[in-house]
Structures are given as C-alpha cells and as structure tokens.
mmCIF file with all atom_site columns, C-alpha atoms in Angstrom:
data_model
loop_
_atom_site.group_PDB
_atom_site.id
_atom_site.type_symbol
_atom_site.label_atom_id
_atom_site.label_alt_id
_atom_site.label_comp_id
_atom_site.label_asym_id
_atom_site.label_entity_id
_atom_site.label_seq_id
_atom_site.pdbx_PDB_ins_code
_atom_site.Cartn_x
_atom_site.Cartn_y
_atom_site.Cartn_z
_atom_site.occupancy
_atom_site.B_iso_or_equiv
_atom_site.pdbx_formal_charge
_atom_site.auth_seq_id
_atom_site.auth_comp_id
_atom_site.auth_asym_id
_atom_site.auth_atom_id
_atom_site.pdbx_PDB_model_num
ATOM 1   C CA . UNK A 1 1   ? 63.265 146.507 87.492  1.00 83.00 ? 204 UNK A CA 1
ATOM 2   C CA . UNK A 1 2   ? 59.573 146.113 88.486  1.00 92.00 ? 205 UNK A CA 1
ATOM 3   C CA . UNK A 1 3   ? 57.314 147.612 86.006  1.00 92.00 ? 206 UNK A CA 1
ATOM 4   C CA . UNK A 1 4   ? 53.576 147.642 86.705  1.00 94.00 ? 207 UNK A CA 1
ATOM 5   C CA . UNK A 1 5   ? 52.354 146.021 83.086  1.00 93.00 ? 208 UNK A CA 1
ATOM 6   C CA . UNK A 1 6   ? 48.613 145.476 83.845  1.00 95.00 ? 209 UNK A CA 1
ATOM 7   C CA . UNK A 1 7   ? 46.287 147.702 86.059  1.00 95.00 ? 210 UNK A CA 1
ATOM 8   C CA . UNK A 1 8   ? 42.530 146.211 86.628  1.00 96.00 ? 211 UNK A CA 1
ATOM 9   C CA . UNK A 1 9   ? 39.914 148.075 88.884  1.00 95.00 ? 212 UNK A CA 1
ATOM 10  C CA . UNK A 1 10  ? 36.286 148.876 88.901  1.00 93.00 ? 213 UNK A CA 1
ATOM 11  C CA . UNK A 1 11  ? 33.160 147.510 86.889  1.00 92.00 ? 214 UNK A CA 1
ATOM 12  C CA . UNK A 1 12  ? 31.535 151.294 85.162  1.00 93.00 ? 215 UNK A CA 1
ATOM 13  C CA . UNK A 1 13  ? 32.960 153.927 84.244  1.00 92.00 ? 216 UNK A CA 1
ATOM 14  C CA . UNK A 1 14  ? 30.747 155.937 86.917  1.00 95.00 ? 217 UNK A CA 1
ATOM 15  C CA . UNK A 1 15  ? 31.318 154.172 89.965  1.00 94.00 ? 218 UNK A CA 1
ATOM 16  C CA . UNK A 1 16  ? 34.293 154.157 92.547  1.00 94.00 ? 219 UNK A CA 1
ATOM 17  C CA . UNK A 1 17  ? 36.333 150.659 92.189  1.00 94.00 ? 220 UNK A CA 1
ATOM 18  C CA . UNK A 1 18  ? 35.700 148.678 95.451  1.00 92.00 ? 221 UNK A CA 1
ATOM 19  C CA . UNK A 1 19  ? 39.239 146.694 94.563  1.00 93.00 ? 222 UNK A CA 1
ATOM 20  C CA . UNK A 1 20  ? 41.878 147.264 92.288  1.00 94.00 ? 223 UNK A CA 1
ATOM 21  C CA . UNK A 1 21  ? 44.504 144.940 91.333  1.00 95.00 ? 224 UNK A CA 1
ATOM 22  C CA . UNK A 1 22  ? 48.005 145.498 89.389  1.00 95.00 ? 225 UNK A CA 1
ATOM 23  C CA . UNK A 1 23  ? 50.405 143.042 87.976  1.00 96.00 ? 226 UNK A CA 1
ATOM 24  C CA . UNK A 1 24  ? 53.855 143.969 88.487  1.00 95.00 ? 227 UNK A CA 1
ATOM 25  C CA . UNK A 1 25  ? 56.258 142.289 86.271  1.00 91.00 ? 228 UNK A CA 1
ATOM 26  C CA . UNK A 1 26  ? 59.903 142.014 88.084  1.00 90.00 ? 229 UNK A CA 1
ATOM 27  C CA . UNK A 1 27  ? 63.108 141.504 86.277  1.00 85.00 ? 230 UNK A CA 1
ATOM 28  C CA . UNK A 1 28  ? 65.760 139.670 88.570  1.00 83.00 ? 231 UNK A CA 1
ATOM 29  C CA . UNK A 1 29  ? 69.443 139.062 88.199  1.00 81.00 ? 232 UNK A CA 1
ATOM 30  C CA . UNK A 1 30  ? 69.953 135.477 89.645  1.00 78.00 ? 233 UNK A CA 1
ATOM 31  C CA . UNK A 1 31  ? 71.589 137.133 92.749  1.00 80.00 ? 234 UNK A CA 1
ATOM 32  C CA . UNK A 1 32  ? 68.129 138.741 93.352  1.00 86.00 ? 235 UNK A CA 1
ATOM 33  C CA . UNK A 1 33  ? 66.198 137.418 95.973  1.00 90.00 ? 236 UNK A CA 1
ATOM 34  C CA . UNK A 1 34  ? 62.323 137.439 94.907  1.00 91.00 ? 237 UNK A CA 1
ATOM 35  C CA . UNK A 1 35  ? 61.169 137.420 98.686  1.00 93.00 ? 238 UNK A CA 1
ATOM 36  C CA . UNK A 1 36  ? 63.553 140.958 99.400  1.00 95.00 ? 239 UNK A CA 1
ATOM 37  C CA . UNK A 1 37  ? 61.870 142.400 96.055  1.00 95.00 ? 240 UNK A CA 1
ATOM 38  C CA . UNK A 1 38  ? 58.489 141.705 97.228  1.00 95.00 ? 241 UNK A CA 1
ATOM 39  C CA . UNK A 1 39  ? 59.261 143.485 100.443 1.00 96.00 ? 242 UNK A CA 1
ATOM 40  C CA . UNK A 1 40  ? 60.942 146.113 98.982  1.00 96.00 ? 243 UNK A CA 1
ATOM 41  C CA . UNK A 1 41  ? 57.425 146.974 96.635  1.00 96.00 ? 244 UNK A CA 1
ATOM 42  C CA . UNK A 1 42  ? 55.515 146.664 100.301 1.00 96.00 ? 245 UNK A CA 1
ATOM 43  C CA . UNK A 1 43  ? 57.592 149.009 101.868 1.00 96.00 ? 246 UNK A CA 1
ATOM 44  C CA . UNK A 1 44  ? 57.464 151.312 98.764  1.00 95.00 ? 247 UNK A CA 1
ATOM 45  C CA . UNK A 1 45  ? 53.875 150.998 98.502  1.00 94.00 ? 248 UNK A CA 1
ATOM 46  C CA . UNK A 1 46  ? 53.833 151.863 102.371 1.00 95.00 ? 249 UNK A CA 1
ATOM 47  C CA . UNK A 1 47  ? 50.103 150.997 102.604 1.00 95.00 ? 250 UNK A CA 1
ATOM 48  C CA . UNK A 1 48  ? 48.968 147.895 104.969 1.00 92.00 ? 251 UNK A CA 1
ATOM 49  C CA . UNK A 1 49  ? 45.809 147.545 103.025 1.00 93.00 ? 252 UNK A CA 1
ATOM 50  C CA . UNK A 1 50  ? 48.076 146.668 99.707  1.00 94.00 ? 253 UNK A CA 1
ATOM 51  C CA . UNK A 1 51  ? 48.608 143.112 99.497  1.00 95.00 ? 254 UNK A CA 1
ATOM 52  C CA . UNK A 1 52  ? 51.982 142.361 97.496  1.00 96.00 ? 255 UNK A CA 1
ATOM 53  C CA . UNK A 1 53  ? 52.092 138.468 96.361  1.00 95.00 ? 256 UNK A CA 1
ATOM 54  C CA . UNK A 1 54  ? 53.559 136.471 93.950  1.00 94.00 ? 257 UNK A CA 1
ATOM 55  C CA . UNK A 1 55  ? 51.761 135.286 90.621  1.00 92.00 ? 258 UNK A CA 1
ATOM 56  C CA . UNK A 1 56  ? 53.851 131.987 90.937  1.00 88.00 ? 259 UNK A CA 1
ATOM 57  C CA . UNK A 1 57  ? 56.716 130.598 92.587  1.00 85.00 ? 260 UNK A CA 1
ATOM 58  C CA . UNK A 1 58  ? 59.953 132.223 91.284  1.00 82.00 ? 261 UNK A CA 1
ATOM 59  C CA . UNK A 1 59  ? 62.698 129.593 89.973  1.00 82.00 ? 262 UNK A CA 1
ATOM 60  C CA . UNK A 1 60  ? 66.671 130.789 90.777  1.00 81.00 ? 263 UNK A CA 1
ATOM 61  C CA . UNK A 1 61  ? 69.028 130.496 88.055  1.00 82.00 ? 264 UNK A CA 1
ATOM 62  C CA . UNK A 1 62  ? 72.807 130.303 88.370  1.00 83.00 ? 265 UNK A CA 1
ATOM 63  C CA . UNK A 1 63  ? 74.590 132.985 85.612  1.00 85.00 ? 266 UNK A CA 1
ATOM 64  C CA . UNK A 1 64  ? 76.563 131.000 83.186  1.00 86.00 ? 267 UNK A CA 1
ATOM 65  C CA . UNK A 1 65  ? 80.755 131.626 83.391  1.00 87.00 ? 268 UNK A CA 1
ATOM 66  C CA . UNK A 1 66  ? 81.526 134.332 81.044  1.00 86.00 ? 269 UNK A CA 1
ATOM 67  C CA . UNK A 1 67  ? 83.630 131.771 78.633  1.00 87.00 ? 270 UNK A CA 1
ATOM 68  C CA . UNK A 1 68  ? 86.354 133.077 75.739  1.00 87.00 ? 271 UNK A CA 1
ATOM 69  C CA . UNK A 1 69  ? 84.979 130.261 73.289  1.00 87.00 ? 272 UNK A CA 1
ATOM 70  C CA . UNK A 1 70  ? 81.675 132.084 72.873  1.00 88.00 ? 273 UNK A CA 1
ATOM 71  C CA . UNK A 1 71  ? 82.788 135.366 72.955  1.00 90.00 ? 274 UNK A CA 1
ATOM 72  C CA . UNK A 1 72  ? 85.434 134.460 70.410  1.00 91.00 ? 275 UNK A CA 1
ATOM 73  C CA . UNK A 1 73  ? 82.879 132.968 67.886  1.00 93.00 ? 276 UNK A CA 1
ATOM 74  C CA . UNK A 1 74  ? 81.029 136.020 68.602  1.00 93.00 ? 277 UNK A CA 1
ATOM 75  C CA . UNK A 1 75  ? 83.728 138.317 67.700  1.00 92.00 ? 278 UNK A CA 1
ATOM 76  C CA . UNK A 1 76  ? 84.688 136.211 64.399  1.00 93.00 ? 279 UNK A CA 1
ATOM 77  C CA . UNK A 1 77  ? 81.088 136.737 63.234  1.00 94.00 ? 280 UNK A CA 1
ATOM 78  C CA . UNK A 1 78  ? 80.650 140.070 64.004  1.00 94.00 ? 281 UNK A CA 1
ATOM 79  C CA . UNK A 1 79  ? 84.069 141.017 61.899  1.00 94.00 ? 282 UNK A CA 1
ATOM 80  C CA . UNK A 1 80  ? 82.702 138.550 58.982  1.00 94.00 ? 283 UNK A CA 1
ATOM 81  C CA . UNK A 1 81  ? 79.309 140.899 58.811  1.00 93.00 ? 284 UNK A CA 1
ATOM 82  C CA . UNK A 1 82  ? 80.334 144.274 60.222  1.00 92.00 ? 285 UNK A CA 1
ATOM 83  C CA . UNK A 1 83  ? 83.998 144.132 59.062  1.00 90.00 ? 286 UNK A CA 1
ATOM 84  C CA . UNK A 1 84  ? 86.937 145.404 61.790  1.00 84.00 ? 287 UNK A CA 1
ATOM 85  C CA . UNK A 1 85  ? 87.710 148.873 61.206  1.00 83.00 ? 288 UNK A CA 1
ATOM 86  C CA . UNK A 1 86  ? 86.203 150.565 63.497  1.00 83.00 ? 289 UNK A CA 1
ATOM 87  C CA . UNK A 1 87  ? 85.653 147.303 65.221  1.00 82.00 ? 290 UNK A CA 1
ATOM 88  C CA . UNK A 1 88  ? 82.416 146.397 66.370  1.00 84.00 ? 291 UNK A CA 1
ATOM 89  C CA . UNK A 1 89  ? 82.353 146.011 70.567  1.00 86.00 ? 292 UNK A CA 1
ATOM 90  C CA . UNK A 1 90  ? 81.522 142.932 71.645  1.00 86.00 ? 293 UNK A CA 1
ATOM 91  C CA . UNK A 1 91  ? 79.879 144.000 75.259  1.00 84.00 ? 294 UNK A CA 1
ATOM 92  C CA . UNK A 1 92  ? 78.763 140.997 77.493  1.00 82.00 ? 295 UNK A CA 1
ATOM 93  C CA . UNK A 1 93  ? 75.395 141.479 79.583  1.00 79.00 ? 296 UNK A CA 1
ATOM 94  C CA . UNK A 1 94  ? 72.893 139.973 81.884  1.00 75.00 ? 297 UNK A CA 1
ATOM 95  C CA . UNK A 1 95  ? 69.554 139.332 80.319  1.00 73.00 ? 298 UNK A CA 1
ATOM 96  C CA . UNK A 1 96  ? 66.902 139.529 82.716  1.00 68.00 ? 299 UNK A CA 1
ATOM 97  C CA . UNK A 1 97  ? 64.113 138.372 80.138  1.00 69.00 ? 300 UNK A CA 1
ATOM 98  C CA . UNK A 1 98  ? 62.256 135.140 80.247  1.00 67.00 ? 301 UNK A CA 1
ATOM 99  C CA . UNK A 1 99  ? 64.132 132.379 78.335  1.00 75.00 ? 302 UNK A CA 1
ATOM 100 C CA . UNK A 1 100 ? 64.604 128.392 78.426  1.00 81.00 ? 303 UNK A CA 1
ATOM 101 C CA . UNK A 1 101 ? 67.946 129.372 79.562  1.00 83.00 ? 304 UNK A CA 1
ATOM 102 C CA . UNK A 1 102 ? 66.683 129.509 83.068  1.00 83.00 ? 305 UNK A CA 1
ATOM 103 C CA . UNK A 1 103 ? 65.972 125.374 82.285  1.00 86.00 ? 306 UNK A CA 1
ATOM 104 C CA . UNK A 1 104 ? 68.909 124.562 80.643  1.00 89.00 ? 307 UNK A CA 1
ATOM 105 C CA . UNK A 1 105 ? 71.618 126.407 83.327  1.00 88.00 ? 308 UNK A CA 1
ATOM 106 C CA . UNK A 1 106 ? 69.315 124.601 86.115  1.00 88.00 ? 309 UNK A CA 1
ATOM 107 C CA . UNK A 1 107 ? 70.339 121.406 84.367  1.00 92.00 ? 310 UNK A CA 1
ATOM 108 C CA . UNK A 1 108 ? 74.407 122.842 84.370  1.00 90.00 ? 311 UNK A CA 1
ATOM 109 C CA . UNK A 1 109 ? 74.143 123.512 81.023  1.00 90.00 ? 312 UNK A CA 1
ATOM 110 C CA . UNK A 1 110 ? 75.862 127.121 80.436  1.00 88.00 ? 313 UNK A CA 1
ATOM 111 C CA . UNK A 1 111 ? 73.507 129.677 78.037  1.00 86.00 ? 314 UNK A CA 1
ATOM 112 C CA . UNK A 1 112 ? 74.548 132.596 76.176  1.00 86.00 ? 315 UNK A CA 1
ATOM 113 C CA . UNK A 1 113 ? 72.072 134.615 73.971  1.00 84.00 ? 316 UNK A CA 1
ATOM 114 C CA . UNK A 1 114 ? 73.489 136.894 71.585  1.00 88.00 ? 317 UNK A CA 1
ATOM 115 C CA . UNK A 1 115 ? 71.502 138.824 68.515  1.00 86.00 ? 318 UNK A CA 1
ATOM 116 C CA . UNK A 1 116 ? 73.069 140.399 65.640  1.00 87.00 ? 319 UNK A CA 1
ATOM 117 C CA . UNK A 1 117 ? 69.883 143.297 65.591  1.00 87.00 ? 320 UNK A CA 1
ATOM 118 C CA . UNK A 1 118 ? 71.066 146.497 65.795  1.00 81.00 ? 321 UNK A CA 1
ATOM 119 C CA . UNK A 1 119 ? 68.747 148.920 67.306  1.00 78.00 ? 322 UNK A CA 1
ATOM 120 C CA . UNK A 1 120 ? 68.229 152.539 67.455  1.00 78.00 ? 323 UNK A CA 1
ATOM 121 C CA . UNK A 1 121 ? 68.456 153.899 71.133  1.00 79.00 ? 324 UNK A CA 1
ATOM 122 C CA . UNK A 1 122 ? 65.940 157.205 69.465  1.00 84.00 ? 325 UNK A CA 1
ATOM 123 C CA . UNK A 1 123 ? 63.262 154.712 68.680  1.00 81.00 ? 326 UNK A CA 1
ATOM 124 C CA . UNK A 1 124 ? 62.882 151.273 71.184  1.00 76.00 ? 327 UNK A CA 1
ATOM 125 C CA . UNK A 1 125 ? 60.097 149.650 70.498  1.00 77.00 ? 328 UNK A CA 1
ATOM 126 C CA . UNK A 1 126 ? 60.702 146.344 71.955  1.00 76.00 ? 329 UNK A CA 1
ATOM 127 C CA . UNK A 1 127 ? 57.403 144.492 73.245  1.00 75.00 ? 330 UNK A CA 1
ATOM 128 C CA . UNK A 1 128 ? 55.435 147.289 72.078  1.00 77.00 ? 331 UNK A CA 1
ATOM 129 C CA . UNK A 1 129 ? 52.466 146.955 69.986  1.00 79.00 ? 332 UNK A CA 1
ATOM 130 C CA . UNK A 1 130 ? 54.686 148.362 67.443  1.00 83.00 ? 333 UNK A CA 1
ATOM 131 C CA . UNK A 1 131 ? 57.678 146.246 67.888  1.00 86.00 ? 334 UNK A CA 1
ATOM 132 C CA . UNK A 1 132 ? 59.665 146.233 64.561  1.00 84.00 ? 335 UNK A CA 1
ATOM 133 C CA . UNK A 1 133 ? 63.556 146.377 63.272  1.00 85.00 ? 336 UNK A CA 1
ATOM 134 C CA . UNK A 1 134 ? 64.525 147.609 60.092  1.00 86.00 ? 337 UNK A CA 1
ATOM 135 C CA . UNK A 1 135 ? 64.866 145.235 56.989  1.00 91.00 ? 338 UNK A CA 1
ATOM 136 C CA . UNK A 1 136 ? 68.597 146.041 57.217  1.00 91.00 ? 339 UNK A CA 1
ATOM 137 C CA . UNK A 1 137 ? 68.980 145.349 60.408  1.00 90.00 ? 340 UNK A CA 1
ATOM 138 C CA . UNK A 1 138 ? 67.172 142.192 59.949  1.00 92.00 ? 341 UNK A CA 1
ATOM 139 C CA . UNK A 1 139 ? 68.574 140.889 57.138  1.00 95.00 ? 342 UNK A CA 1
ATOM 140 C CA . UNK A 1 140 ? 72.412 141.548 58.927  1.00 94.00 ? 343 UNK A CA 1
ATOM 141 C CA . UNK A 1 141 ? 71.252 139.586 61.876  1.00 94.00 ? 344 UNK A CA 1
ATOM 142 C CA . UNK A 1 142 ? 70.160 136.267 59.565  1.00 96.00 ? 345 UNK A CA 1
ATOM 143 C CA . UNK A 1 143 ? 73.904 137.006 58.234  1.00 96.00 ? 346 UNK A CA 1
ATOM 144 C CA . UNK A 1 144 ? 75.406 137.139 61.752  1.00 96.00 ? 347 UNK A CA 1
ATOM 145 C CA . UNK A 1 145 ? 73.583 133.857 62.739  1.00 95.00 ? 348 UNK A CA 1
ATOM 146 C CA . UNK A 1 146 ? 74.662 132.193 59.484  1.00 96.00 ? 349 UNK A CA 1
ATOM 147 C CA . UNK A 1 147 ? 78.576 133.319 60.285  1.00 95.00 ? 350 UNK A CA 1
ATOM 148 C CA . UNK A 1 148 ? 78.102 132.524 64.626  1.00 95.00 ? 351 UNK A CA 1
ATOM 149 C CA . UNK A 1 149 ? 77.158 128.692 63.781  1.00 94.00 ? 352 UNK A CA 1
ATOM 150 C CA . UNK A 1 150 ? 79.915 128.746 61.223  1.00 93.00 ? 353 UNK A CA 1
ATOM 151 C CA . UNK A 1 151 ? 82.535 130.212 63.623  1.00 92.00 ? 354 UNK A CA 1
ATOM 152 C CA . UNK A 1 152 ? 81.051 127.901 66.752  1.00 91.00 ? 355 UNK A CA 1
ATOM 153 C CA . UNK A 1 153 ? 81.033 124.841 64.428  1.00 88.00 ? 356 UNK A CA 1
ATOM 154 C CA . UNK A 1 154 ? 84.868 124.960 63.119  1.00 82.00 ? 357 UNK A CA 1
ATOM 155 C CA . UNK A 1 155 ? 86.115 125.409 66.583  1.00 67.00 ? 358 UNK A CA 1
ATOM 156 C CA . UNK A 1 156 ? 87.339 122.017 67.918  1.00 66.00 ? 359 UNK A CA 1
ATOM 157 C CA . UNK A 1 157 ? 85.226 120.406 70.746  1.00 64.00 ? 360 UNK A CA 1
ATOM 158 C CA . UNK A 1 158 ? 87.099 120.454 73.837  1.00 60.00 ? 361 UNK A CA 1
ATOM 159 C CA . UNK A 1 159 ? 85.515 117.056 75.048  1.00 60.00 ? 362 UNK A CA 1
ATOM 160 C CA . UNK A 1 160 ? 87.057 115.271 71.898  1.00 55.00 ? 363 UNK A CA 1
ATOM 161 C CA . UNK A 1 161 ? 83.553 114.707 70.506  1.00 53.00 ? 364 UNK A CA 1
#
C-alpha cells in the first residue's frame, strides 16, 4: 500500500510552482521487492519528467513463523478479559507498520505484535490529528496485556531455561 503523505510545491499563493515534491509512504510486506514497487509507481505516474526515488534504503525482514505458543497465550488472555461466549476470534495478520521487530527478526528473533484495543470500524482515527481510543478499550487493553504476560509467563520454556 502506498499513500502520498506529504506534498510540497511553490513559493507563493499567486505563482505557479516551478517544482513539486510528493512523499509517498509505502508499507511493504516481507516478500515485496522495493525496487519493483518503485518501478510500479513510475509506471503508474507515466511521466518521464517525474523522478521516483527512495528516501532511504529499505531493510528487508523475513516474517516470523506463525507459532502455536503465542496464539495459545493470546487466546487464554482474550478469554480472561472478554470471556468465551461468544469466543473472541483470534485472527493472525501481517502488520506492515514500522516497528523494532524488523531489527529483531533480522537477528533471528521471532516477533509478534498484539493489541487488546478494540476499534470501531466506523470511526478509524489511526495516525490522524485526533487519534484516540475509548477509555473502555484502553482499560480492556491494559487488562489484556496483563493477562497475556501472565499466560506467557506460566508456560514452560521449551529450551528448559
């Protein structure tokens, strides 16, 4: 997914700009090729006068394996907070946002992100000027995090440590 997040052009309200610049933020999956995304953007723009260039070098990172231990702990914590009737579905998905997980995965350490924050799909405010969550969602997320840490801490370490 690529979105223009910043636009810059011109020097005065009453003058045509001589240059313009758009910053496009692309969220790539671990299997995506940054060069191919850059080529796609250039092809879609279809103007040889427009230069498409990365701001920095991408750092590819392999996905963490989908392991049963974290999923079981998440399920235990969800049941402790929200009960089991009806059960809260646990749905794994790939997060494309920037986290420190990239560095840890490249060091061979699996990383899993999870939140107990319930969002209203009709009122999405992520990364907006008025980003917020309800007090109930915040408090539930705190309890969920506590229960998740308890669930993870009570499981035997497979390495025996």
